[in-house]
mmCIF file of C-alpha atoms in Angstrom:
data_model
loop_
_atom_site.group_PDB
_atom_site.id
_atom_site.type_symbol
_atom_site.label_atom_id
_atom_site.label_comp_id
_atom_site.label_asym_id
_atom_site.label_seq_id
_atom_site.Cartn_x
_atom_site.Cartn_y
_atom_site.Cartn_z
ATOM 1 C CA MET G 275 1.821 -51.147 -83.002
ATOM 2 C CA ARG G 276 1.613 -54.141 -80.645
ATOM 3 C CA LEU G 277 -0.796 -52.272 -78.441
ATOM 4 C CA LEU G 278 -3.024 -51.673 -81.450
ATOM 5 C CA LEU G 279 -2.968 -55.364 -82.380
ATOM 6 C CA VAL G 280 -3.777 -56.411 -78.801
ATOM 7 C CA ALA G 281 -6.655 -53.911 -78.679
ATOM 8 C CA LEU G 282 -7.944 -55.200 -82.034
ATOM 9 C CA VAL G 283 -7.796 -58.838 -80.871
ATOM 10 C CA LEU G 284 -9.636 -57.957 -77.647
ATOM 11 C CA LEU G 285 -12.241 -55.976 -79.559
ATOM 12 C CA ILE G 286 -12.839 -58.839 -81.987
ATOM 13 C CA GLY G 287 -12.971 -61.360 -79.133
ATOM 14 C CA PHE G 288 -15.626 -59.460 -77.192
ATOM 15 C CA GLY G 289 -17.483 -58.312 -80.301
ATOM 16 C CA CYS G 290 -17.893 -61.818 -81.727
ATOM 17 C CA ARG G 291 -19.587 -63.505 -78.804
ATOM 18 C CA LYS G 292 -22.703 -65.571 -79.339
ATOM 19 C CA PRO G 293 -25.992 -63.683 -79.241
ATOM 20 C CA GLU G 294 -28.123 -64.117 -76.175
ATOM 21 C CA ALA G 295 -31.014 -66.489 -76.564
ATOM 22 C CA THR G 296 -34.357 -64.737 -76.770
ATOM 23 C CA VAL G 297 -37.511 -66.250 -75.441
ATOM 24 C CA PRO G 298 -40.072 -66.814 -78.197
ATOM 25 C CA PRO G 299 -43.266 -64.851 -77.608
ATOM 26 C CA GLN G 300 -46.029 -66.703 -75.798
ATOM 27 C CA ALA G 301 -48.698 -64.435 -77.271
ATOM 28 C CA ARG G 302 -49.023 -61.908 -80.071
ATOM 29 C CA LEU G 303 -51.654 -59.194 -80.367
ATOM 30 C CA ILE G 304 -52.268 -57.657 -83.795
ATOM 31 C CA VAL G 305 -54.231 -54.391 -83.913
ATOM 32 C CA ARG G 306 -55.329 -53.706 -87.484
ATOM 33 C CA TYR G 307 -55.815 -50.103 -88.573
ATOM 34 C CA LEU G 308 -56.903 -48.861 -91.995
ATOM 35 C CA ASP G 309 -53.373 -48.243 -93.200
ATOM 36 C CA ARG G 310 -51.040 -50.305 -90.975
ATOM 37 C CA ASP G 311 -50.869 -52.890 -88.216
ATOM 38 C CA ALA G 312 -49.564 -52.672 -84.657
ATOM 39 C CA VAL G 313 -48.029 -55.959 -83.479
ATOM 40 C CA LEU G 314 -47.334 -56.565 -79.782
ATOM 41 C CA ASP G 315 -45.296 -59.653 -78.839
ATOM 42 C CA LEU G 316 -45.856 -60.724 -75.223
ATOM 43 C CA ALA G 317 -43.355 -62.876 -73.315
ATOM 44 C CA ALA G 318 -46.122 -64.287 -71.080
ATOM 45 C CA LEU G 319 -49.747 -65.130 -71.741
ATOM 46 C CA PRO G 320 -51.964 -62.125 -71.015
ATOM 47 C CA ALA G 321 -54.503 -62.221 -68.219
ATOM 48 C CA GLU G 322 -58.153 -62.612 -69.109
ATOM 49 C CA GLY G 323 -59.995 -59.342 -69.291
ATOM 50 C CA PRO G 324 -60.587 -56.282 -71.416
ATOM 51 C CA TRP G 325 -57.903 -54.564 -73.470
ATOM 52 C CA ARG G 326 -58.023 -50.838 -74.173
ATOM 53 C CA VAL G 327 -56.506 -48.610 -76.844
ATOM 54 C CA MET G 328 -55.664 -44.903 -76.657
ATOM 55 C CA ASN G 329 -57.733 -43.101 -79.288
ATOM 56 C CA ALA G 330 -57.693 -39.284 -79.507
ATOM 57 C CA GLY G 331 -56.439 -38.991 -75.931
ATOM 58 C CA GLN G 332 -59.009 -41.302 -74.333
ATOM 59 C CA TRP G 333 -58.936 -44.994 -73.486
ATOM 60 C CA GLU G 334 -61.468 -46.983 -75.504
ATOM 61 C CA PRO G 335 -62.335 -50.678 -75.139
ATOM 62 C CA LEU G 336 -60.674 -52.958 -77.663
ATOM 63 C CA GLU G 337 -62.485 -56.104 -78.777
ATOM 64 C CA VAL G 338 -59.779 -58.766 -79.066
ATOM 65 C CA ARG G 339 -60.449 -62.180 -80.584
ATOM 66 C CA TRP G 340 -57.930 -64.752 -79.407
ATOM 67 C CA LYS G 341 -57.077 -67.905 -81.335
ATOM 68 C CA SER G 342 -55.918 -70.999 -79.491
ATOM 69 C CA GLY G 343 -52.529 -72.461 -80.198
ATOM 70 C CA ALA G 344 -48.916 -71.704 -79.479
ATOM 71 C CA PRO G 345 -48.136 -68.888 -79.649
ATOM 72 C CA ARG G 346 -51.539 -67.533 -78.808
ATOM 73 C CA ILE G 347 -52.553 -64.922 -81.393
ATOM 74 C CA GLY G 348 -55.146 -62.233 -80.882
ATOM 75 C CA ALA G 349 -56.467 -59.702 -83.373
ATOM 76 C CA ALA G 350 -58.498 -56.529 -83.110
ATOM 77 C CA VAL G 351 -59.684 -54.033 -85.718
ATOM 78 C CA VAL G 352 -59.693 -50.277 -85.148
ATOM 79 C CA GLY G 353 -61.591 -48.175 -87.668
ATOM 80 C CA ARG G 354 -59.356 -45.147 -88.071
ATOM 81 C CA THR G 355 -55.877 -44.395 -89.331
ATOM 82 C CA ALA G 356 -53.131 -44.471 -86.749
ATOM 83 C CA PRO G 357 -49.951 -42.512 -86.056
ATOM 84 C CA ASP G 358 -46.520 -44.152 -86.126
ATOM 85 C CA TRP G 359 -47.177 -45.714 -82.705
ATOM 86 C CA VAL G 360 -50.153 -46.676 -80.548
ATOM 87 C CA LEU G 361 -50.739 -47.158 -76.806
ATOM 88 C CA LEU G 362 -52.387 -50.365 -75.596
ATOM 89 C CA GLU G 363 -53.446 -51.232 -72.061
ATOM 90 C CA ASP G 364 -53.653 -54.900 -71.076
ATOM 91 C CA PRO G 365 -56.022 -56.417 -68.495
ATOM 92 C CA ALA G 366 -53.357 -56.020 -65.781
ATOM 93 C CA GLN G 367 -53.373 -52.268 -66.596
ATOM 94 C CA ASP G 368 -49.822 -52.287 -67.980
ATOM 95 C CA THR G 369 -49.347 -49.815 -70.826
ATOM 96 C CA HIS G 370 -47.549 -50.896 -74.013
ATOM 97 C CA ARG G 371 -46.260 -48.505 -76.686
ATOM 98 C CA VAL G 372 -46.303 -50.334 -80.025
ATOM 99 C CA VAL G 373 -44.625 -49.048 -83.176
ATOM 100 C CA MET G 374 -46.701 -49.524 -86.311
ATOM 101 C CA ARG G 375 -45.545 -51.916 -89.038
ATOM 102 C CA GLY G 376 -45.962 -51.577 -92.750
ATOM 103 C CA PRO G 377 -45.652 -48.681 -95.150
ATOM 104 C CA GLY G 378 -46.349 -45.221 -93.801
ATOM 105 C CA PRO G 379 -48.613 -42.595 -95.353
ATOM 106 C CA GLU G 380 -45.755 -41.148 -97.419
ATOM 107 C CA GLU G 381 -44.883 -44.522 -98.936
ATOM 108 C CA LEU G 382 -48.539 -45.225 -99.698
ATOM 109 C CA ARG G 383 -48.916 -41.813 -101.334
ATOM 110 C CA ASP G 384 -45.860 -42.407 -103.513
ATOM 111 C CA ARG G 385 -47.030 -45.921 -104.376
ATOM 112 C CA ASN G 386 -50.465 -44.655 -105.442
ATOM 113 C CA GLN G 387 -48.955 -41.918 -107.623
ATOM 114 C CA ARG G 388 -46.968 -44.367 -109.742
ATOM 115 C CA MET G 389 -49.263 -44.359 -112.739
ATOM 116 C CA ASP G 390 -48.039 -45.089 -116.233
ATOM 117 C CA PRO G 391 -47.486 -41.761 -118.069
ATOM 118 C CA ASP G 392 -49.610 -42.935 -121.021
ATOM 119 C CA ASP G 393 -52.503 -43.791 -118.674
ATOM 120 C CA ARG G 394 -52.126 -40.442 -116.938
ATOM 121 C CA ASP G 395 -52.258 -38.603 -120.307
ATOM 122 C CA ALA G 396 -55.301 -40.611 -121.423
ATOM 123 C CA LEU G 397 -57.129 -39.791 -118.182
ATOM 124 C CA ALA G 398 -56.264 -36.113 -118.587
ATOM 125 C CA VAL G 399 -57.679 -36.074 -122.147
ATOM 126 C CA LEU G 400 -60.847 -37.841 -120.981
ATOM 127 C CA GLY G 401 -61.222 -35.305 -118.187
ATOM 128 C CA VAL G 402 -60.858 -32.383 -120.567
ATOM 129 C CA LEU G 403 -63.375 -33.930 -123.012
ATOM 130 C CA TRP G 404 -65.837 -34.540 -120.187
ATOM 131 C CA VAL G 405 -65.555 -30.910 -119.015
ATOM 132 C CA LEU G 406 -65.985 -29.614 -122.573
ATOM 133 C CA GLY G 407 -69.019 -31.845 -123.128
ATOM 134 C CA TRP G 408 -70.559 -30.785 -119.835
ATOM 135 C CA THR G 409 -70.077 -27.036 -120.496
ATOM 136 C CA ARG G 410 -71.898 -27.202 -123.863
ATOM 137 C CA TRP G 411 -75.208 -27.891 -122.158
#
């Protein structure tokens, strides 16, 4: 029993230590897709130069607009839907794998299907009336 209490005290002592201090990001790059955003926090300011994004297996240039301030924030817009993660290449040719933020396609589908049952019935009746009116001609 004493051994159990000693082990518990040691476990609590090592488990309750203060968290390590994290360095706040010096720069943040936000890549905006149609459905979600990819956010990359950088510990150091990125070098000047072109960024690239992996799109359909090929590297494409990414037009990044940086805002001044601390932390430095950059944004880019990509005109297609994205998977759950995206690959970015910085000017120093380091590759970053960024997990997408925001609701996924399944959550968006479920959110869009939440229509009031009365509205759904009214739309169904209007659809049937429109089809019947169109077939008379």
